[in-house]
Structures are given as C-alpha cells and as structure tokens.
N, CA and C of each residue as an Amber inpcrd file, in Angstrom:
protein
   273
  34.6520000  37.5940000 121.0730000  35.1710000  38.0740000 120.5560000
  36.0590000  39.2680000 119.4630000  36.7950000  39.8800000 119.6470000
  37.0590000  41.1610000 118.7520000  37.9540000  40.8730000 117.8230000
  37.3510000  41.3210000 115.9960000  38.5780000  40.4160000 115.0630000
  38.1920000  41.7270000 114.6760000  39.7700000  41.6880000 113.1750000
  39.4280000  42.7150000 112.6070000  40.1470000  41.9640000 111.2170000
  39.9310000  42.4980000 110.1060000  40.0210000  42.5940000 108.7310000
  41.4460000  43.1370000 108.1270000  41.1560000  42.5990000 106.7910000
  42.4380000  43.1680000 105.9850000  42.4320000  44.7250000 105.5690000
  41.0510000  44.9580000 105.7590000  40.4240000  46.3200000 105.6850000
  40.8450000  47.7290000 106.8000000  40.8470000  47.0120000 107.6850000
  41.4130000  47.3990000 109.0140000  39.6510000  47.1990000 110.4010000
  38.6900000  46.6620000 109.2800000  37.2820000  46.5850000 109.3970000
  37.1620000  46.5310000 111.3020000  36.9330000  46.5000000 112.3440000
  36.4730000  45.6220000 113.6220000  34.7890000  45.4240000 113.7110000
  35.4030000  44.1520000 114.8310000  33.7120000  43.6370000 114.5080000
  33.4270000  42.9390000 115.8720000  32.2140000  42.9660000 116.2630000
  32.9090000  41.6810000 117.3130000  31.7820000  40.4880000 116.9750000
  31.9970000  39.2980000 116.9190000  31.4770000  37.9340000 116.8880000
  30.5670000  37.7460000 118.1760000  29.7390000  37.7060000 117.0250000
  27.9700000  37.4630000 118.2460000  27.8640000  36.2000000 118.8500000
  28.1000000  35.5490000 118.0920000  27.8320000  33.9180000 117.6040000
  28.4260000  32.7800000 116.7680000  28.6550000  32.0020000 117.3900000
  29.8990000  31.4370000 116.3030000  28.9680000  29.7710000 116.9390000
  28.7110000  29.1080000 115.9700000  28.5320000  27.5910000 116.2050000
  28.7350000  26.5760000 115.2950000  30.3380000  27.0420000 115.0810000
  30.9900000  25.9890000 114.4020000  30.9790000  26.1360000 113.2900000
  29.6440000  26.6550000 112.6360000  29.7520000  25.9080000 111.0860000
  29.5440000  27.5300000 110.3320000  28.7460000  28.4230000 111.4420000
  28.7800000  30.1580000 110.6110000  29.1210000  30.9210000 111.7520000
  28.9800000  31.9620000 111.5450000  29.4020000  32.5790000 112.5380000
  28.7970000  34.3550000 112.2260000  28.1640000  34.7190000 113.2360000
  27.4730000  35.8690000 112.9370000  28.3370000  37.2500000 113.6650000
  28.8430000  38.0690000 113.0170000  29.6040000  39.6140000 113.6760000
  29.1870000  40.6650000 113.0950000  29.7120000  41.7790000 113.7660000
  28.8720000  43.2480000 113.6580000  30.3550000  43.8990000 113.5550000
  30.2540000  44.2890000 112.5780000  31.4710000  45.1790000 111.9610000
  30.8790000  46.6590000 112.3980000  32.1640000  47.2070000 112.7120000
  31.4590000  48.7600000 113.1030000  31.9810000  49.1510000 111.8330000
  30.5770000  49.9810000 112.0950000  30.4910000  51.6240000 110.4980000
  29.8290000  52.2140000 110.9450000  29.7000000  53.4780000 110.1790000
  29.0090000  54.5400000 110.5150000  27.4420000  53.8640000 110.2610000
  26.6220000  55.4440000 111.4210000  25.3930000  54.6210000 110.8570000
  25.1280000  53.6310000 111.9740000  23.5680000  52.9600000 111.1710000
  22.9570000  52.1890000 111.9470000  23.9300000  50.9270000 112.1410000
  23.6630000  49.3180000 113.2690000  24.7410000  48.4730000 112.7770000
  23.7820000  47.5330000 112.3910000  24.4640000  46.5830000 111.3090000
  23.9730000  45.1490000 111.1920000  24.9670000  44.1170000 111.2720000
  24.1480000  43.1670000 111.6740000  24.8950000  41.7910000 111.4220000
  25.3620000  41.3860000 110.3800000  26.3910000  40.4130000 110.0780000
  26.9680000  40.2850000 108.9840000  27.0810000  38.4720000 109.5880000
  26.6970000  37.1280000 108.6000000  26.7140000  35.9570000 108.7560000
  27.6250000  35.1860000 107.8030000  28.7000000  34.7600000 108.0270000
  29.4540000  33.6720000 106.9030000  29.6580000  32.2900000 107.5330000
  30.1830000  32.1150000 106.9430000  30.8240000  30.2350000 107.0240000
  31.5770000  30.5710000 107.7580000  32.3110000  29.3380000 108.7270000
  33.3420000  29.1180000 109.2060000  35.1560000  29.3590000 108.4930000
  35.0080000  28.5590000 108.0130000  36.0110000  28.5970000 106.3980000
  35.9260000  29.9630000 106.4990000  35.0780000  30.7090000 105.6770000
  35.4770000  32.1790000 104.9430000  35.2920000  33.2870000 106.1840000
  35.0900000  32.9560000 107.4050000  35.6440000  34.1070000 108.5570000
  36.5210000  33.8110000 108.7820000  37.4510000  32.4490000 109.1590000
  39.2880000  31.9330000 109.4490000  39.7510000  32.7420000 108.4800000
  39.6430000  32.9710000 106.7450000  39.8490000  33.0790000 105.8710000
  40.3970000  35.0990000 106.0420000  38.8790000  35.7320000 106.2620000
  38.8360000  36.7680000 106.0580000  39.2400000  37.3990000 107.5250000
  38.9660000  36.9710000 108.6060000  39.2420000  37.4450000 109.8370000
  40.1170000  37.1610000 110.9090000  40.5490000  37.7930000 111.6520000
  41.3410000  37.4820000 112.4800000  41.5220000  38.4080000 114.0020000
  41.4800000  37.8200000 114.6040000  41.5990000  38.4260000 116.3600000
  42.2120000  39.2190000 116.3620000  41.8170000  40.3700000 116.8430000
  42.2590000  41.8800000 117.7210000  42.8760000  41.7760000 119.0510000
  43.6090000  42.5050000 119.2740000  43.7540000  42.5120000 120.4880000
  42.9470000  43.4080000 121.4340000  42.0100000  43.7120000 121.4950000
  41.2640000  44.9340000 121.8510000  40.6630000  43.6910000 123.3730000
  40.4750000  44.4320000 123.9120000  39.5390000  43.8560000 125.1600000
  38.0190000  43.9380000 124.8820000  37.9970000  43.2660000 124.8350000
  35.9940000  42.9210000 124.9290000  35.2070000  43.2700000 125.4850000
  35.5090000  43.9100000 126.5390000  34.3960000  45.0650000 127.4540000
  34.6890000  46.3790000 126.6220000  35.9350000  46.9490000 126.5660000
  35.9200000  48.1000000 125.9490000  35.5170000  48.1010000 124.6160000
  35.6440000  46.9160000 123.9810000  34.8130000  47.4240000 122.4150000
  33.6060000  46.9310000 123.0490000  32.8410000  46.4470000 123.9620000
  31.2120000  46.1660000 124.0310000  30.6490000  47.6120000 124.5680000
  31.7230000  48.2980000 124.7950000  31.2110000  50.0700000 125.4720000
  30.9690000  50.4150000 124.1980000  32.3230000  50.5410000 123.9290000
  32.1200000  51.3850000 122.1720000  31.0480000  50.9510000 121.3820000
  31.0030000  49.6680000 121.4570000  29.9050000  48.9790000 120.6690000
  28.2450000  49.9730000 121.0110000  27.9840000  49.8330000 122.3630000
  26.7310000  49.8540000 123.1990000  26.5760000  50.8670000 122.8210000
  27.2140000  52.3860000 123.0800000  27.0540000  53.9170000 122.8070000
  26.7780000  53.9930000 121.7020000  27.4210000  53.1030000 120.7180000
  27.4340000  53.1350000 119.3470000  25.7900000  53.0900000 119.0170000
  25.1730000  51.3890000 119.3300000  23.9490000  51.3400000 119.4870000
  22.8490000  52.4660000 119.4700000  23.3730000  53.1440000 120.5480000
  22.6060000  54.2710000 121.8690000  22.2880000  55.1110000 120.8470000
  23.5040000  55.7850000 120.0110000  23.4370000  57.2420000 120.0610000
  22.8300000  56.4840000 117.8240000  23.2740000  55.8360000 117.5810000
  22.7960000  55.2400000 116.0660000  22.1740000  53.7760000 115.4350000
  21.7040000  53.1820000 116.4220000  20.9960000  52.1540000 116.8250000
  21.2990000  50.9000000 115.9570000  20.6080000  49.7290000 115.7260000
  21.1940000  48.8370000 115.4090000  20.4200000  47.6550000 115.2710000
  20.1590000  46.6210000 114.3620000  18.8630000  45.9670000 113.9160000
  18.4980000  44.8980000 115.5250000  17.6880000  44.3140000 115.7500000
  17.0470000  43.7460000 116.9470000  18.5410000  42.9560000 116.8260000
  18.6910000  41.6700000 115.9230000  19.4180000  40.7670000 115.6810000
  21.0290000  41.7440000 116.5420000  21.4350000  42.1300000 116.6120000
  22.7710000  42.8960000 117.2480000  23.0760000  43.3190000 118.4200000
  21.2490000  43.8180000 117.9720000  21.0650000  44.3900000 119.9990000
  20.9960000  43.5210000 120.9770000  20.1850000  42.1890000 120.4280000
  20.4080000  41.2070000 121.5220000  21.4200000  40.7250000 121.3840000
  22.1370000  40.2800000 120.5450000  23.4960000  39.7160000 120.7950000
  24.5610000  40.3300000 121.4150000  24.5940000  41.5740000 121.3580000
  25.4400000  42.8630000 122.6250000  24.6550000  42.6420000 123.3140000
  23.8840000  42.5490000 124.1020000  23.0220000  42.5610000 125.6630000
  23.7540000  41.2320000 125.8070000  23.6420000  39.9980000 124.8600000
  23.9780000  38.5600000 125.8750000  25.5500000  38.5800000 126.2880000
  26.1020000  39.5360000 125.0150000  27.6020000  39.2750000 124.9960000
  28.0340000  40.1040000 126.7870000  27.0810000  41.4330000 126.2910000
  27.3490000  42.2060000 127.7090000  27.1870000  41.5090000 129.0000000
  26.0320000  40.8140000 129.2830000  25.3620000  39.9640000 130.0290000
  26.4320000  38.9980000 130.6910000  26.7930000  38.2800000 129.9280000
  28.2500000  37.5060000 129.9860000  29.2740000  37.5980000 130.4900000
  29.7990000  38.8880000 130.0180000  31.3410000  39.4570000 130.5930000
  30.9820000  39.9400000 131.9420000  29.9400000  40.7730000 131.9900000
  29.3640000  40.8060000 133.5240000  29.2750000  39.8200000 134.5270000
  28.7560000  38.4500000 134.0830000  28.5160000  37.5830000 135.1830000
  30.2680000  36.5690000 135.2060000  30.6170000  36.8660000 134.4440000
  32.4590000  36.2300000 134.2160000  33.4000000  37.2820000 134.9970000
  33.0340000  38.2270000 134.8420000  34.4510000  39.2770000 135.3420000
  33.2610000  39.1090000 137.1960000  32.3400000  39.5820000 137.7850000
  31.9430000  39.3120000 138.8500000  31.5960000  38.0580000 139.3920000
  32.1310000  37.2750000 139.1980000  32.6420000  36.0000000 139.5620000
  34.0530000  35.2640000 139.8710000  34.6670000  36.6930000 138.8990000
  36.0910000  36.7110000 139.9020000  36.4180000  37.4260000 141.2910000
  35.7930000  38.1820000 141.4040000  36.0560000  39.2200000 142.5190000
  34.9110000  38.1220000 143.6830000
C-alpha cells in the first residue's frame, strides 16, 4: 500500500500485522523503515492514489542508487515478488 501524510511525504507499507505497521518514507539518501502502532498510523497516514507497481519501481531504483537498511531491502523485495506473482496469475 502506498500512503501519504499531512506533510505530503509518500511511503510504502512493507508490513502490517494489525497492531504495528512498518513503512518506508521516501527521502533523499539511504532509506530506512519506521514502525508505528496501528492507531497512530491511521491518524497520520492515508492511502495515496499511486499504483503500487509504479511506486515499487521508484523505490527500488532509489535503493540501487542510494542504498537502504536490510529491513527495507527485504521488505521491498518481498512486495515486488508478491506483486509480480499476482500480476502473472492474472494473465
């Protein structure tokens, strides 16, 4: 899921277990993950109108250029693999 906050920061949710949400805010330089309680996440962030596949492409190219924490790299890779599998099964 792609989300934005009131500061117009865009982020991708890489994990949501119902109690905590881990997201990756887009910023300059190396990307890192941020974990919030689910209630706090719902107050601060709302779903954006961006396509997940387009956002993943942008994030992964940013990671290739600037780097990211291991948690972010693995989370984005899992999302990309899941996205490829879902799209492939449609055709």
